[in-house]
Each structure stands twice: as structure tokens, then as C-alpha cells.
Coordinates of C-alpha atoms in Angstrom, one line a residue:
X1 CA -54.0 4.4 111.4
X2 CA -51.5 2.1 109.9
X3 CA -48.1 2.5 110.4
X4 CA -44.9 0.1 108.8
X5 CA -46.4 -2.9 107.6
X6 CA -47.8 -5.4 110.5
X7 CA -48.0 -2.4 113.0
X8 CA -51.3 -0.4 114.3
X9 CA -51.4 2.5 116.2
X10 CA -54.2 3.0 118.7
X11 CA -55.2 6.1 121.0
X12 CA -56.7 5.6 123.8
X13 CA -58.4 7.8 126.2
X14 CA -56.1 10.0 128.4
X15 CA -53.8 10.0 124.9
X16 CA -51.8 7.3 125.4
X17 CA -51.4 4.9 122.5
X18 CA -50.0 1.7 122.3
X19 CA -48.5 -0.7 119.0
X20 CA -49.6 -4.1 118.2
X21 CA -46.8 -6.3 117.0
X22 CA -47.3 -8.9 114.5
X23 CA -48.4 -11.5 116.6
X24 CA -51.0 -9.0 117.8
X25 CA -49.2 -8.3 121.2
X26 CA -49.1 -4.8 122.4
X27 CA -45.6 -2.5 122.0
X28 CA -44.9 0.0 124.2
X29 CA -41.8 2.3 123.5
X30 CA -38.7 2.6 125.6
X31 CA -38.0 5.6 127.2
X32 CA -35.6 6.7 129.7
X33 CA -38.2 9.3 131.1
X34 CA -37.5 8.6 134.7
X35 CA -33.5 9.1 134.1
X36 CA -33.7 12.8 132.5
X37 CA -36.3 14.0 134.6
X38 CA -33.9 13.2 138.0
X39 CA -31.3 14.5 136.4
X40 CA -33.2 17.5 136.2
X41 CA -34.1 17.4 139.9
X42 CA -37.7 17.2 138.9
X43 CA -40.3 15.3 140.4
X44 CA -43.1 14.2 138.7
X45 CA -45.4 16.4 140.0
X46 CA -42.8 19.0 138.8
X47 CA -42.5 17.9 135.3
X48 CA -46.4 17.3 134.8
X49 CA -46.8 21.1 135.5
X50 CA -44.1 22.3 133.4
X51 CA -45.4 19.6 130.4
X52 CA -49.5 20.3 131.2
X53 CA -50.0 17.0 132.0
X54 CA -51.3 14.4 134.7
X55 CA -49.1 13.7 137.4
X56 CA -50.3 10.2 136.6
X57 CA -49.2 10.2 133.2
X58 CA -46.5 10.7 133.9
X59 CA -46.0 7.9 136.5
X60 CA -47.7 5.4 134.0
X61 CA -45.2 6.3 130.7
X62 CA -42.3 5.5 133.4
X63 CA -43.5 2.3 134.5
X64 CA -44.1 1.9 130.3
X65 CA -47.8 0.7 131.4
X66 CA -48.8 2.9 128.1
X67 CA -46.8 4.9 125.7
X68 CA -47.3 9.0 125.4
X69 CA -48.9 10.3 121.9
X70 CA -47.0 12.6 120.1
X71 CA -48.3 15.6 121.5
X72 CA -47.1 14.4 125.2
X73 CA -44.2 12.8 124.1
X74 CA -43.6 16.2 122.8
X75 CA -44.8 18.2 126.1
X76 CA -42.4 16.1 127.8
X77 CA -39.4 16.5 125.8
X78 CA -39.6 20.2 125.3
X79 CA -40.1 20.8 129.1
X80 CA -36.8 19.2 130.3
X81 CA -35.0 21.2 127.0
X82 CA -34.8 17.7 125.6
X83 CA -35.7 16.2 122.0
X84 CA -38.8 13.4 121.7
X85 CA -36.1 10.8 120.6
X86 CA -33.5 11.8 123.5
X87 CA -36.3 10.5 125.6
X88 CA -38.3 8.0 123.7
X89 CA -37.2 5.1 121.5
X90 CA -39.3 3.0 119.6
X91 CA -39.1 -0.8 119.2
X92 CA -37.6 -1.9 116.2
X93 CA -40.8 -2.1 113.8
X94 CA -40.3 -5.7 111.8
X95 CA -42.7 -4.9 109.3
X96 CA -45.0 -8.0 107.5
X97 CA -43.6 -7.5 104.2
X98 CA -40.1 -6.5 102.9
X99 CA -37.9 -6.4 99.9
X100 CA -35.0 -8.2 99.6
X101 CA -32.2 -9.2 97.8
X102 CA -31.7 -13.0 96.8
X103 CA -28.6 -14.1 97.9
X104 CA -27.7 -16.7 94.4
X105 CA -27.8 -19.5 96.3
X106 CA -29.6 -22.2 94.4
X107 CA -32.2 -21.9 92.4
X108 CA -34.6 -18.4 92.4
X109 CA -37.8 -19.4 94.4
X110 CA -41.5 -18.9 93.1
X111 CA -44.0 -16.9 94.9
X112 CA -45.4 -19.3 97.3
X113 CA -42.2 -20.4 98.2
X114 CA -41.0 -20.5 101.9
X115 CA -37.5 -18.7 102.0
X116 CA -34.9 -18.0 105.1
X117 CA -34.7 -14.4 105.7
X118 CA -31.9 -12.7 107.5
X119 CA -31.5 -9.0 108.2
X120 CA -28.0 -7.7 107.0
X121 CA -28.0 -4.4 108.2
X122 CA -29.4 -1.7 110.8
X123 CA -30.9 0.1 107.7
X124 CA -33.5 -3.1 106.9
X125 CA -31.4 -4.4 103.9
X126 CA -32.3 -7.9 104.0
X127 CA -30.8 -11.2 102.0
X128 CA -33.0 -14.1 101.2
X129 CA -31.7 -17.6 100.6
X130 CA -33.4 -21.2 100.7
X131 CA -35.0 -22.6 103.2
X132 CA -32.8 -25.4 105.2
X133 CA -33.6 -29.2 104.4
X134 CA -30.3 -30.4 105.7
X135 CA -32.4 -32.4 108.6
X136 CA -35.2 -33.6 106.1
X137 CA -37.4 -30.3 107.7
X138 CA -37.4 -26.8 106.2
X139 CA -36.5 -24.7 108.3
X140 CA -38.0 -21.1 107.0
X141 CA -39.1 -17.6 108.1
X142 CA -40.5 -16.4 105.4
X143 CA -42.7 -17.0 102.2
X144 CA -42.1 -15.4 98.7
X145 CA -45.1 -12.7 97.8
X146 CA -44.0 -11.1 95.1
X147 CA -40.4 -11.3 92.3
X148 CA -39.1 -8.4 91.0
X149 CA -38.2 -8.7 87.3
X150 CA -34.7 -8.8 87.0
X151 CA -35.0 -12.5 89.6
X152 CA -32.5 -10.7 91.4
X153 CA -35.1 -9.4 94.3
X154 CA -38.5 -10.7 96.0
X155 CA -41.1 -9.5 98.2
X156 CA -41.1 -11.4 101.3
X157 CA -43.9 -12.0 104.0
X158 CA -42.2 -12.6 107.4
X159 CA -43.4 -15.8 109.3
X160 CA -41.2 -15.8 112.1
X161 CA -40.1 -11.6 112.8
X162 CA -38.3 -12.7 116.0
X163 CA -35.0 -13.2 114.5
X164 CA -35.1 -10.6 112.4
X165 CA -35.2 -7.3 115.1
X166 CA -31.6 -6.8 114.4
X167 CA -28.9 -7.3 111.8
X168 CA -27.4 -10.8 112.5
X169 CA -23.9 -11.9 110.9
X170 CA -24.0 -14.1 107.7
X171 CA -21.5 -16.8 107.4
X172 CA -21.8 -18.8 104.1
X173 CA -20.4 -22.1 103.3
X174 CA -20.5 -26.3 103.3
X175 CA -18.5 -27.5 105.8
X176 CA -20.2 -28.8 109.1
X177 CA -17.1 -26.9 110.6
X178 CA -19.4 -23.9 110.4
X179 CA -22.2 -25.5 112.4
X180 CA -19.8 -25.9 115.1
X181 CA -19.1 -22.5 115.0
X182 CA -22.6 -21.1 114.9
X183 CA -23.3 -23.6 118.1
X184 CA -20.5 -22.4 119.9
X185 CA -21.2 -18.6 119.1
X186 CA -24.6 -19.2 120.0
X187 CA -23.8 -20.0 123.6
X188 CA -20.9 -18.1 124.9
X189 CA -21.4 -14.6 123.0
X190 CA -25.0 -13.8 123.6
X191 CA -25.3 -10.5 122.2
X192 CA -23.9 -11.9 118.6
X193 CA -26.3 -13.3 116.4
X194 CA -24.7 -15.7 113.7
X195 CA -26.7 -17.0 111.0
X196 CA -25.0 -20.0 108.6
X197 CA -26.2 -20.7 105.5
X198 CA -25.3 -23.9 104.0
X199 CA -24.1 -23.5 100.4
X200 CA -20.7 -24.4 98.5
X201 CA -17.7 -22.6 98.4
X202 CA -18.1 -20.8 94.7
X203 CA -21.8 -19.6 95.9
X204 CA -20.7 -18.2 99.4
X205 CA -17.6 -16.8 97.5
X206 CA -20.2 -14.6 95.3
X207 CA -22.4 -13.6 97.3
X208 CA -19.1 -12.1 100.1
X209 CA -18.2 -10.2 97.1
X210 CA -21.7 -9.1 96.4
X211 CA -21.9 -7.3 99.9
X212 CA -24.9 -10.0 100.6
X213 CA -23.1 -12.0 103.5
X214 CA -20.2 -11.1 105.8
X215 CA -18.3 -14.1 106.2
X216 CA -17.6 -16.7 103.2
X217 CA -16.3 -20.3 104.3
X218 CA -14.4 -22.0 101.7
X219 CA -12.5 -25.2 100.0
X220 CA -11.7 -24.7 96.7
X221 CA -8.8 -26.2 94.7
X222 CA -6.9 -24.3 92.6
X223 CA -5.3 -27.5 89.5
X224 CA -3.1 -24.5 88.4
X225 CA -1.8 -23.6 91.1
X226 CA -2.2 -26.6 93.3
X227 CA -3.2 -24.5 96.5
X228 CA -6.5 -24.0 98.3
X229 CA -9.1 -21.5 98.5
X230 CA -6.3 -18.2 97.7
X231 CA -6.1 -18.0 94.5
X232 CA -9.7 -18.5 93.7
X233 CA -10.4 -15.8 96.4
X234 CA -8.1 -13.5 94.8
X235 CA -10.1 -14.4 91.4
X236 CA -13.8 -13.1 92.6
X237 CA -12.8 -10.8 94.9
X238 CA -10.0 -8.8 93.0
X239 CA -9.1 -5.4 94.2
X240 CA -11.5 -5.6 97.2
X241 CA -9.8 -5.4 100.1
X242 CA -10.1 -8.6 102.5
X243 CA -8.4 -10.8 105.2
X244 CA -8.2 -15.0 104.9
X245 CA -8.3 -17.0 108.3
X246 CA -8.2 -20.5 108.8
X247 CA -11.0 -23.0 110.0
X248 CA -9.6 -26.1 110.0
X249 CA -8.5 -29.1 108.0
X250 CA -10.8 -31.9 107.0
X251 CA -10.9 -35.0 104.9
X252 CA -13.3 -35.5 101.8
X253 CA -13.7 -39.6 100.1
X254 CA -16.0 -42.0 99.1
X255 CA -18.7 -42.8 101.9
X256 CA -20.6 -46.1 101.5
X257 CA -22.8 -48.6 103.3
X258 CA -21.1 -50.1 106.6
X259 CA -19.4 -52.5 105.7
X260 CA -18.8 -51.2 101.8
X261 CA -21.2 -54.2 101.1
X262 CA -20.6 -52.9 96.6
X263 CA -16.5 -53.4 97.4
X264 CA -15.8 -49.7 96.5
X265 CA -12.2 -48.3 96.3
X266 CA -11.7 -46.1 93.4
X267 CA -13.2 -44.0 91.0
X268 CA -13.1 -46.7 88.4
X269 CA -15.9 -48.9 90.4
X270 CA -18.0 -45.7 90.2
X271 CA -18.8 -46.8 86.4
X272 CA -19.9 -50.3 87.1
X273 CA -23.6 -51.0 86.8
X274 CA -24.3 -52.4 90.1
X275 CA -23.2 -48.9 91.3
X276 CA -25.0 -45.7 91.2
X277 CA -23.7 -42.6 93.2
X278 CA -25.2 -39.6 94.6
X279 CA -23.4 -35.8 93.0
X280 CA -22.9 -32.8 94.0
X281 CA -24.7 -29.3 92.0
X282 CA -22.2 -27.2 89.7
X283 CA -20.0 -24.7 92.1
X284 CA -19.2 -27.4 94.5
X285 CA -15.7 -28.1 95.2
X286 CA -17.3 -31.9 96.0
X287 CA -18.2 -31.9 92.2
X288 CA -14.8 -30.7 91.3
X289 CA -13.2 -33.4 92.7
X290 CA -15.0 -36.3 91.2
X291 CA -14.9 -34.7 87.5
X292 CA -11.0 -34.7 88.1
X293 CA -11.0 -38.1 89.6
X294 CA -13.1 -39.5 86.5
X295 CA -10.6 -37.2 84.0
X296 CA -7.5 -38.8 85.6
X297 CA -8.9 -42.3 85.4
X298 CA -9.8 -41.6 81.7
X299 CA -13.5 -41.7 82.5
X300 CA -16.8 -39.9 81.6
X301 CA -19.3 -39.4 83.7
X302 CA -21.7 -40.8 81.2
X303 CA -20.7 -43.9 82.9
X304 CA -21.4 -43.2 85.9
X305 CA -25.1 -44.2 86.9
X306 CA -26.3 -41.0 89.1
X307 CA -24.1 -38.6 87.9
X308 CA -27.0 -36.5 87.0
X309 CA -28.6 -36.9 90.6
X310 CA -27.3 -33.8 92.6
X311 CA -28.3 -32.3 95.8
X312 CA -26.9 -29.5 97.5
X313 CA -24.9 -30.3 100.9
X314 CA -22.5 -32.4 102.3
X315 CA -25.4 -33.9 104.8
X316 CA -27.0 -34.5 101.8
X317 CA -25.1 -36.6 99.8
X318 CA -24.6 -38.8 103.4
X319 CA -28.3 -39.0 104.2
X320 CA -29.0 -40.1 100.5
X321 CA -26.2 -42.6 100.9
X322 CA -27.2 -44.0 104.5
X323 CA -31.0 -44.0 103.2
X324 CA -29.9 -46.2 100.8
X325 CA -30.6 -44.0 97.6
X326 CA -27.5 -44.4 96.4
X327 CA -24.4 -46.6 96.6
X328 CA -21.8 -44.1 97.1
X329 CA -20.9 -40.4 97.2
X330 CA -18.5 -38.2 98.1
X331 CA -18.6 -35.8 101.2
X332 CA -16.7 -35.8 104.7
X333 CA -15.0 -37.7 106.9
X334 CA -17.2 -37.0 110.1
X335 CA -20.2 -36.9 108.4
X336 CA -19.9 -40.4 107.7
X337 CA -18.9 -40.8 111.4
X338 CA -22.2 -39.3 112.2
X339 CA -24.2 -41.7 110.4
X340 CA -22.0 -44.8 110.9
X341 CA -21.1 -45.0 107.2
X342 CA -17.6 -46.3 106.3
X343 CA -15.4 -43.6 104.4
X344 CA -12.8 -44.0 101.9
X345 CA -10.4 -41.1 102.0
X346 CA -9.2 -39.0 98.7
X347 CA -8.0 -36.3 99.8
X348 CA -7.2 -33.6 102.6
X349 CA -8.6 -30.0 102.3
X350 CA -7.9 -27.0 104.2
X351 CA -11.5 -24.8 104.8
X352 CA -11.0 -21.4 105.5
X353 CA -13.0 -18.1 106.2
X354 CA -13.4 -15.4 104.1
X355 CA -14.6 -11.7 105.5
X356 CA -14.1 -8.4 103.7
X357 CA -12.0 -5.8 105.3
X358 CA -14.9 -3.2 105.8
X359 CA -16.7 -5.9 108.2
X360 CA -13.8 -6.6 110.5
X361 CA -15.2 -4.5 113.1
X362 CA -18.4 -5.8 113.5
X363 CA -19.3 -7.4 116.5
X364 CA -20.1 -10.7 115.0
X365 CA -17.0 -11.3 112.8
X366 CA -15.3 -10.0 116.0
X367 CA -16.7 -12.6 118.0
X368 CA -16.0 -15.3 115.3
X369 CA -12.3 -14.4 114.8
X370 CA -12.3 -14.5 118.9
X371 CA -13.9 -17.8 118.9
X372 CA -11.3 -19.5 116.5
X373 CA -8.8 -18.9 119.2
X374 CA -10.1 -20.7 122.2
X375 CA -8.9 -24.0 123.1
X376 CA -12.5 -25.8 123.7
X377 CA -13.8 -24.8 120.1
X378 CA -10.0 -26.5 118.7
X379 CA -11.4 -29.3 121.1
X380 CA -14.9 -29.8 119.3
X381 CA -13.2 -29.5 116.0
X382 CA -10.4 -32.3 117.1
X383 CA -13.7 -34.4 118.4
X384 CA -15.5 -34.0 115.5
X385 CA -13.2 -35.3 113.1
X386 CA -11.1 -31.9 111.6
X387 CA -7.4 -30.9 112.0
X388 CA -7.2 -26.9 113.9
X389 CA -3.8 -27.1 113.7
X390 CA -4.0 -24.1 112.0
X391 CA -7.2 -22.8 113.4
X392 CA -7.4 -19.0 113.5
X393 CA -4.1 -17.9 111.6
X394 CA -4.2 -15.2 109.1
X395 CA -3.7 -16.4 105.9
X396 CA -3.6 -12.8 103.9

């Protein structure tokens, strides 16, 4: 009979049954078995008289070389005063379809479409955002099936269910900073699983406030205030209750060909017409800073050749540049390290983390607020072009 989506249950002869998972491997569920019935002072001779069953079925559930049907599982249970689940726990089903919610993050897929898929709670509440390009591959899990009618949720059909067999913590935002973090995470807290998504600042702002991620990093400007990232936090968030840590501090400026080879210093070269530049999508704090950079130079961006040619990250607008498909952009200081192109600073930025107060105690954000504190991760950052010299402090 079918069971959850991707999963079949088979009896077999003696009443055993085994699962098949999606890959068409067999399941067998835990069980602890062997632990209750010692505790009992049973031995399993004992415990297949009392339960009506085999001696050797009882040996072969505890070595899991089968799983019990229902009717043993229940036999079992009821004969050391115990319930089925006390005893018995089954995998984690992933089924081959599931709902879920898109995250906002660029532009609504079709159906067809291959999606990233990450599991936000226990419950199977799942968020779906775009697939990762940022290494000219997508990097995807699952494909689009089915749109529900208000675009705000999909059907998805999972590619890859092996990330996905327990919630993992969502961390939003631009900076390569993050990526650092995830890597670190990723070997020295094994238990955690951290998944980045790599969107701007405004996008990973909505989507904290919309319950969809747990951790938002930012760098916004604020021209009325003159401060980063707290008052526009204050903005979406409002009245929900959250906490504001640092990351680090980075640079963003002009990155060009080595060499500048077009002679690039200002904003005001950006409008010649042996120069065409490489943007940045609505929402980006990258965007913000060249339409107030053209404003203060008295400049439109109708004269700037490329101004309509966005792409969505910071490795983006780099790869474009050092590919040669545009002149100039703005983005980040190592970045342009990483692929040897010469930067021009504009200005410094401080990038912080976002998480809501209700998420504090989860493992994951534990594990990141943990990891902002040791010295080798303020050592990568240091190497990697940021300032941590105020890595990990509360900022509200």
C-alpha cells in the first residue's frame, strides 16, 4: 500500500515489512527493542512468549534485519506495558512531493523550474528559493510541479531528499561573509545544519519577518539617518521582538579589469560611452549606492550604458566584470581579490545579522552566535579581506 508520498510498504512472510526510500533503498525503523526488554529482565525467549511470537523475531527486529508489522510491533509493546512508539521510531519519511512556501527571493519560478528546497521546521514546513548560479552551475534539489494561485506557494518534487531529513537553519543575505560562516559551521558543529541563501539585504530582511528564514544578514544604509542596517530593521520588523549582532565590516567600490585598462575613478566615467557597467536588481543596497552616487554627481542613469543589465549577487557582478561583459561594477573588496580584479573603494559598510527572538534557542543560531566568537573564524574574516573588530557584539 502507499504510504507518504515516495514511500511503499511491503509485508513479507513471517510479517515483517520493510520501507523503500526514494531512491528505492529499503527502511527499516529504529527501535530500542533490545534496551526495554533488559530493562525488564526479559530474555528473548521470555518476551516472545509473553508477545506470541518467534523467538527469532524477535532476535531479527533487534538486529533491525526487518521491521515488525503493526500487529507485532503491537504484541511487543503491550507485553513489556510499553506503547508501539516508546519502542519503535520510524525514519523521517521525506516524501516525493511537498508544498511549500516561496521565500520572495527573485522572481516566482514556473513549473518546470528547478528550485532549492530547505526544510524550516520539524513539522515539514518547507521554504523554496532559487536555485544557486553564483558558480555558473545550479545548484538545486528540487523542481517546481505545481503553483498555487496566489504565487505565494508551489508544489515541489524533491531531487535530492538527503538534506532535507531534518529542519536546517536559514541564513539569508549577500555578503560572502556568510559563506565563511556556513564553511566554518559546516565543519566544527556537525550536528547543525546551516543553509545560506544568497539574496540582498531588503529580500532576506522580508522573508526574517515573514517567519520563512531564521537568520537575515544585512547592509543597508539608512540617508536619513546616516547609520546601517538599524533603522531599516526597525522599519520591517516593527514590534517583533529581535536581537542585532555584528558580522563584520567590509568595503564596497568600483571593480574593473587589472590594470583599470578604461581609467575609471568616479561615478562620472560611468556615463562615458566607452564604458558600460554591470547593476545590481531593485532591493540591493549595491543598487542603492550607485543611484546616490549618480544623484550626487548630478547624473541619470539614462547615461549610464548597462544600467538596465542587473544580476542578482555580489559574485555576479565580479564574474560578469572579470568575463569581460562589462567594464565596471560595483561589489566587494575581496571578491575582486578573488578574481584578481583591481577595486576602487567607495565606501565602508558594516554587515550584520539579523535573528528573531523566538529562534534564539535553536541549535543552529546557537551555534552561529558561538561561532562569531572564536578567534580562527575572526582569522578567516581578517584573511579574507573584512574588518571583525566588531564581530559578535550585540547591537540591540
Amino acid at each position: 500500500m502507499r504510504m507518504g508520498g515516495g514511500f511503499s510498504r511491503h509485508y513479507l512472510k513471517g510479517g515483517f515489512y520493510t520501507m523503500k526510500n526514494l531512491k528505492g533503498s529499503e527502511v527499516i525503523p529504529e527501535n530500542c527493542l533490545r534496551q526495554v526488554r533488559l530493562q525488564a529482565g526479559l530474555s528473548q525467549g521470555e518476551l516472545a512468549d509473553r508477545a506470541g511470537v518467534a523467538r527469532q523475531t524477535v532476535g531479527g527486529i533487534e538486529s533491525r534485519q526487518y521491521g515488525p508489522s503493526l500487529a507485532v510491533a503491537f504484541r511487543l509493546a503491550s507485553a513489556l506495558g510499553k506503547k508501539i512508539e516508546d519502542i519503535f521510531q520510524m525514519p523521517d519519511i521525506i516524501p516525493d512531493e511537498v508544498p511549500a512556501v516561496w521565500s520572495g527571493m527573485g522572481q516566482f519560478p514556473e513549473v518546470g523550474e528547478k528550485i532549492q528546497l530547505a526544510r524550516l521546521t520539524a513539522d515539514g514546513r518547507y521554504t523554496a528559493f532559487p536555485a544557486n548560479r553564483d558558480s555558473l552551475q545550479i545548484e538545486a534539489n528540487a523542481t517546481v510541479v505545481g503553483i498555487g494561485s496566489s504565487k505565494e506557494r508551489l508544489l515541489a518534487k524533491i531531487l535530492e531528499p538527503e538534506g532535507l531529513t531534518a529542519p536546517a537553519v536559514l541564513l539569508a543575505g549577500c555578503s560572502p561573509a556568510l559563506a565563511l560562516l556556513k564553511q566554518r559551521l559546516n565543519n566544527h558543529y556537525r550536528d547543525v545544519s546551516i543553509c545560506w541563501i544568497n539574496t540582498n539585504s531588503m529580500a532576506s530582511l522580508q522573508a526574517l519577518a515573514k517567519g520563512l528564514i531564521h537568520g537575515a544578514g544585512v547592509h543597508i544604509y539608512d540617508e536619513e539617518t546616516g547609520e546601517y542596517n538599524l533603522p531599516i530593521v526597525k522599519r520591517v520588523l516593527q514590534h517583533t521582538p529581535h536581537m542585532v549582532v555584528n558580522l563584520c565590516y567590509g568595503e564596497q567600490g568600483f571593480v574593473v579589469g587589472r590594470g583599470n585598462p578604461k581609467g575609471i575613478s568616479g561615478f562620472g566615467d560611468l556615463c562615458r560611452q566607452d564604458v558600460r557597467i554591470v547593476n545590481r536588481e531593485l532591493g540591493a543596497e549595491t543598487r542603492r549606492l550607485l543611484d546616490s552616487g549618480l544623484k550626487q554627481n548630478s547624473l541619470l542613469p539614462s547615461q549610464v550604458a548597462g544600467y538596465n543589465f542587473q544580476v542578482q549577487t555580489h559574485q555576479e557582478v565580479v564574474q560578469t566584470v572579470a568575463l569581460g561583459g562589462a567594464d565596471c561594477g560595483i561589489s566587494l573588496r575581496p571578491l575582486a581579490r578573488l578574481y584578481k580584479l583591481d577595486f576602487i573603494p567607495l565606501t565602508r559598510e558594516r554587515y550584520d545579522l539579523v535573528f528573531l527572538l523566538e529562534d534564539l534557542e535553536k541549535p543552529g543560531v546557537q551555534a552561529i552566535l558561538d561561532c562569531l566568537q572564536k578567534h580562527n573564524f575572526l582569522l578567516a574574516l581578517e584573511a579574507s579581506g573584512y574588518d571583525p573588530e566588531s564581530t559578535g557584539k550585540v547591537l540591540t
